[in-house]
Amino acid sequence: MGQIRSELCIQAASALEYAGFSLGHRPHNPMTVKTRFAPSPTGYLHVGGARTALFSWLHARRHGGKFVLRIEDTDRERSTDESVNAILEGMTWLGLEYDEGPIYQTHRFERYNTVIGELMAKGLAYRCDCSRERLDGIREEQMARKAKPRYDGHCRGREVGSDAPHVIRFRNPDEGGVVVDDRVRGKVAYDNAELDDLIIRRTDGSPTYNLTVVVDDLDMGITDVIRGDDHLNNTPRQINILRALGAEPPRYAHVPMILGDDGSRLSKRHGAVSVMQYREQGILPEALLNYLVRLGWSYGDQEIFSLDELTQLFDIKDVNKAASSFNTDKLLWLNQHYIKEDDPKRIARLLSPLLGDLDIDPTQGPDLVEVVKAQQERAKTLVEMAEISAFVYKDFDEFEPKAAKKHLRPVAAEALQQVREALAIVSDWSPAALHDTVERVAELMDVKMGKVAQPLRVAVVGRAASPGIDVTLYLVGREACLRRIDRALEYIAARAGDQV
RNA sequence: GCUCCCUUCGUCUAGUGGCCUAGGACACUGGCCUCUCACGCCGGUAACAGGGGUUCGAGUCCCCUAGGGAGCGCCA
C-alpha cells in the first residue's frame, strides 16, 4: 500500500506542485476564472459529461480564464487506464483543450491525508470503527420508521484507536444550515440536521470523493464549479468541509442532466452515448458540440453557433434548470448542415478512411474532393456519404430491386441503347457536355429527360438516387459507364425473357 | 420513506405582468423547384401539467396537487 502510494507520487511530479498550497486562502487571483472538468474514469466520455465539459470550457474561455482536467480515480476498483484514455481521446476529438492536467487524484493521496490530519487535529473529524453490520442495522431501523437513513454519530464521543481498522468521518455541524447559491438553480437551502457525518477516509486509508473534491478545487484555485445536478445534494456537505478548513466556497453551477429520447435517463440502450461512437457514425465534432450546447442553453432563436461565437455569447446563467432529452434527428440535421458548409477538402480527408472500410481506395479513381462536392448536400453523416459514393469507385453488386423494377423495364432499353451510343463517342467527357448528350438523346426520342436519365442513373449507380446525371456520369467515367449500361441492358433482356 | 430539484408544441427552446389569438428550430406534413435524391423556398398540424389565489390584466408572481428526477454508499 505504502509502496504503491510512493510510486504514484513519483509519477505525480506535475500534480505535486499543488500539494504545497496552503489552505484557507486562494492561491490564485480570485478574479481569474478557473473551471474544471472532473470525470471519474469508470467508462467512456458520454454526451452528458461532454456537455458539462463544454460548459466549463466555454465559461473559462468566455472570461479569459483557465480550464483544468482532473481525473477522479480514487475508486481503484472501478477506475481503469482504458477509461482514462477514452476520456482524453474524446476531449481531444471535441477540441476541448485544457490548460492544466490531466491531474490524477491517486497522485495526491499524501495531500488528502495531510488535510484529514488537520481536521482530526482540530476535532472536526474522528475515527469510527462501527461495523457494517451495525451500520446496516441502524439503516434498516431508520427506513422502517420512515426516517432518512443516516449515520447516528455513535463514534463521535468515543476514543477509537488508530491501530485497529477504522474509517474517519467528518463532524458535520449539528446546528444551522447551508445555502447553496447556485448560478443555474438560484439559492437552495439545506438544514444541517439533514446531513450526517460522512466518511472522508476509508478503512484502506484512501480518501473519499467529498473530501478530495473539496481539497482539489481549493488547491487548484477553482473559482467556478460547473457539474451535473446529481451533485447538487452533495454540495452542502462540501461547503461544510470547506468551512471547517476555513475556506470560502467557489461559485457553483449545477447543470441538468441529459435524458434519452424517451425521457428516461440516458443509457446504452438509447444507442450511442459515448462521444467516440458519434465519431464512428460519421458525426462532425462541431455538430456534436453545437447540438450539445443547445441542450439546455439558447441565445434567442439562433441554432447555429461556432465555437468562437459561443466563446462570446455563452453565459452559464442562461442554462435551463430542467433536464432535456437527446434528439438524434436534430443532431443529424446539424451534422448535415456542417457537412454542407465545410471545406470539401476537409470532408474528403475525413471521408477517405470510411471508404477504406468499404474496401475502396479513393486514390484509384476521380478526385475525392470532386465526389464530396457532388454529395455534400446529400448526406447526414460521413458514413452515409461513403455509402452513397461507393458507386463512383467500384461496380455495385446488384441493382436495388425497387429502382430496377421501376426504371429497368423493356421500354427503357431503347433509351439506354441510344444514350450508350452517344456516350461512346462524346469527345469531351465533361459534366456540361454530358448534360447536352443526355438532353439530346431525350429530344431525339421525343421524351422527357427523366425517361432517359432515370434508367441511365439506375444502370450506372444501381439506385434511383444520385447527384445530377451529368456529374454522376462524369465521376464514374466513360469506361465504367458503358460497362454498366451493357449490364443493365442484359438485365432488361433477361427480365423480358422471364416474362415471356 | 425523508431531503432537494424540475414541469411551454412529440423533441430542443423563446418568453422575466400587457408586444402572446404563445415565436423559432428539429421531426412530421401540403406545395414549388426538378433528370432522381438531396438542398432551397412557401404553407400546415402541434404546447403554457391540473387547481386555487394575487392583479384592471398571468405562460410570466404566490400556494396546493399531480407527474418526473436526484441524493440519502468505506461510488464519483
PDB file of C-alpha atoms (C1' of nucleotides) in Angstrom, chain B residues 7-76:
ATOM      1  C1'   U B   7     -42.594  20.924 -15.348  1.00  0.00           C
ATOM      2  C1'   U B   8     -44.263  25.908 -22.642  1.00  0.00           C
ATOM      3  C1'   C B   9     -45.752  22.016 -29.292  1.00  0.00           C
ATOM      4  C1'   G B  10     -43.530  14.655 -29.990  1.00  0.00           C
ATOM      5  C1'   U B  11     -38.238  16.920 -29.096  1.00  0.00           C
ATOM      6  C1'   C B  12     -34.775  21.398 -28.238  1.00  0.00           C
ATOM      7  C1'   U B  13     -36.270  26.107 -26.914  1.00  0.00           C
ATOM      8  C1'   A B  14     -38.091  31.931 -26.986  1.00  0.00           C
ATOM      9  C1'   G B  15     -40.860  34.202 -23.305  1.00  0.00           C
ATOM     10  C1'   U B  16     -38.590  37.827 -16.923  1.00  0.00           C
ATOM     11  C1'   G B  17     -47.200  41.050 -15.847  1.00  0.00           C
ATOM     12  C1'   G B  18     -49.970  43.904 -21.036  1.00  0.00           C
ATOM     13  C1'   C B  19     -45.648  43.470 -27.542  1.00  0.00           C
ATOM     14  C1'   C B  20     -48.735  36.092 -26.730  1.00  0.00           C
ATOM     15  C1'   U B  21     -55.414  34.955 -30.836  1.00  0.00           C
ATOM     16  C1'   A B  22     -47.598  31.943 -27.345  1.00  0.00           C
ATOM     17  C1'   G B  23     -42.367  32.923 -31.593  1.00  0.00           C
ATOM     18  C1'   G B  24     -38.151  29.883 -33.735  1.00  0.00           C
ATOM     19  C1'   A B  25     -35.724  25.050 -34.758  1.00  0.00           C
ATOM     20  C1'   C B  26     -35.818  19.523 -35.476  1.00  0.00           C
ATOM     21  C1'   A B  27     -39.305  15.852 -36.785  1.00  0.00           C
ATOM     22  C1'   C B  28     -43.967  15.151 -39.430  1.00  0.00           C
ATOM     23  C1'   U B  29     -46.872  17.078 -43.453  1.00  0.00           C
ATOM     24  C1'   G B  30     -49.129  20.040 -48.228  1.00  0.00           C
ATOM     25  C1'   G B  31     -46.931  22.669 -52.345  1.00  0.00           C
ATOM     26  C1'   C B  32     -42.988  24.943 -55.527  1.00  0.00           C
ATOM     27  C1'   C B  33     -38.232  23.925 -57.873  1.00  0.00           C
ATOM     28  C1'   U B  34     -36.584  19.465 -60.649  1.00  0.00           C
ATOM     29  C1'   C B  35     -33.375  14.114 -64.672  1.00  0.00           C
ATOM     30  C1'   U B  36     -33.639  11.181 -59.237  1.00  0.00           C
ATOM     31  C1'   C B  37     -32.303  12.055 -54.317  1.00  0.00           C
ATOM     32  C1'   A B  38     -30.954  15.970 -51.552  1.00  0.00           C
ATOM     33  C1'   C B  39     -30.580  21.249 -50.985  1.00  0.00           C
ATOM     34  C1'   G B  40     -33.515  25.649 -51.194  1.00  0.00           C
ATOM     35  C1'   C B  41     -38.214  28.332 -50.955  1.00  0.00           C
ATOM     36  C1'   C B  42     -43.592  28.931 -49.500  1.00  0.00           C
ATOM     37  C1'   G B  43     -47.517  26.840 -46.282  1.00  0.00           C
ATOM     38  C1'   G B  44     -49.749  23.427 -42.361  1.00  0.00           C
ATOM     39  C1'   U B  45     -50.634  20.292 -37.798  1.00  0.00           C
ATOM     40  C1'   A B  46     -48.918  20.768 -32.770  1.00  0.00           C
ATOM     41  C1'   A B  47     -47.686  23.351 -26.228  1.00  0.00           C
ATOM     42  C1'   C B  48     -48.197  27.214 -21.305  1.00  0.00           C
ATOM     43  C1'   A B  49     -49.306  19.613 -16.303  1.00  0.00           C
ATOM     44  C1'   G B  50     -54.043  20.490 -13.114  1.00  0.00           C
ATOM     45  C1'   G B  51     -56.410  23.547  -9.396  1.00  0.00           C
ATOM     46  C1'   G B  52     -56.629  27.739  -6.412  1.00  0.00           C
ATOM     47  C1'   G B  53     -55.118  32.699  -5.384  1.00  0.00           C
ATOM     48  C1'   U B  54     -52.613  37.990  -6.192  1.00  0.00           C
ATOM     49  C1'   U B  55     -53.705  41.717 -10.109  1.00  0.00           C
ATOM     50  C1'   C B  56     -57.546  46.009 -14.147  1.00  0.00           C
ATOM     51  C1'   G B  57     -54.564  42.097 -16.609  1.00  0.00           C
ATOM     52  C1'   A B  58     -50.732  35.876 -15.592  1.00  0.00           C
ATOM     53  C1'   G B  59     -47.079  31.305 -19.684  1.00  0.00           C
ATOM     54  C1'   U B  60     -44.767  35.116 -16.631  1.00  0.00           C
ATOM     55  C1'   C B  61     -45.791  36.268  -9.100  1.00  0.00           C
ATOM     56  C1'   C B  62     -47.669  33.047  -4.630  1.00  0.00           C
ATOM     57  C1'   C B  63     -49.876  28.371  -2.697  1.00  0.00           C
ATOM     58  C1'   C B  64     -51.593  23.369  -3.288  1.00  0.00           C
ATOM     59  C1'   U B  65     -51.982  18.801  -6.135  1.00  0.00           C
ATOM     60  C1'   A B  66     -50.109  15.571  -9.779  1.00  0.00           C
ATOM     61  C1'   G B  67     -46.092  13.755 -12.594  1.00  0.00           C
ATOM     62  C1'   G B  68     -40.770  13.332 -13.303  1.00  0.00           C
ATOM     63  C1'   G B  69     -35.655  13.429 -11.430  1.00  0.00           C
ATOM     64  C1'   A B  70     -31.604  13.424  -7.914  1.00  0.00           C
ATOM     65  C1'   G B  71     -29.446  12.421  -3.206  1.00  0.00           C
ATOM     66  C1'   C B  72     -29.748   9.615   1.333  1.00  0.00           C
ATOM     67  C1'   G B  73     -22.618   4.327  -0.233  1.00  0.00           C
ATOM     68  C1'   C B  74     -15.997   2.668   3.096  1.00  0.00           C
ATOM     69  C1'   C B  75     -19.274   5.234  -5.878  1.00  0.00           C
ATOM     70  C1'   A B  76     -17.966   9.579  -8.031  1.00  0.00           C
TER      71        A B  76
END
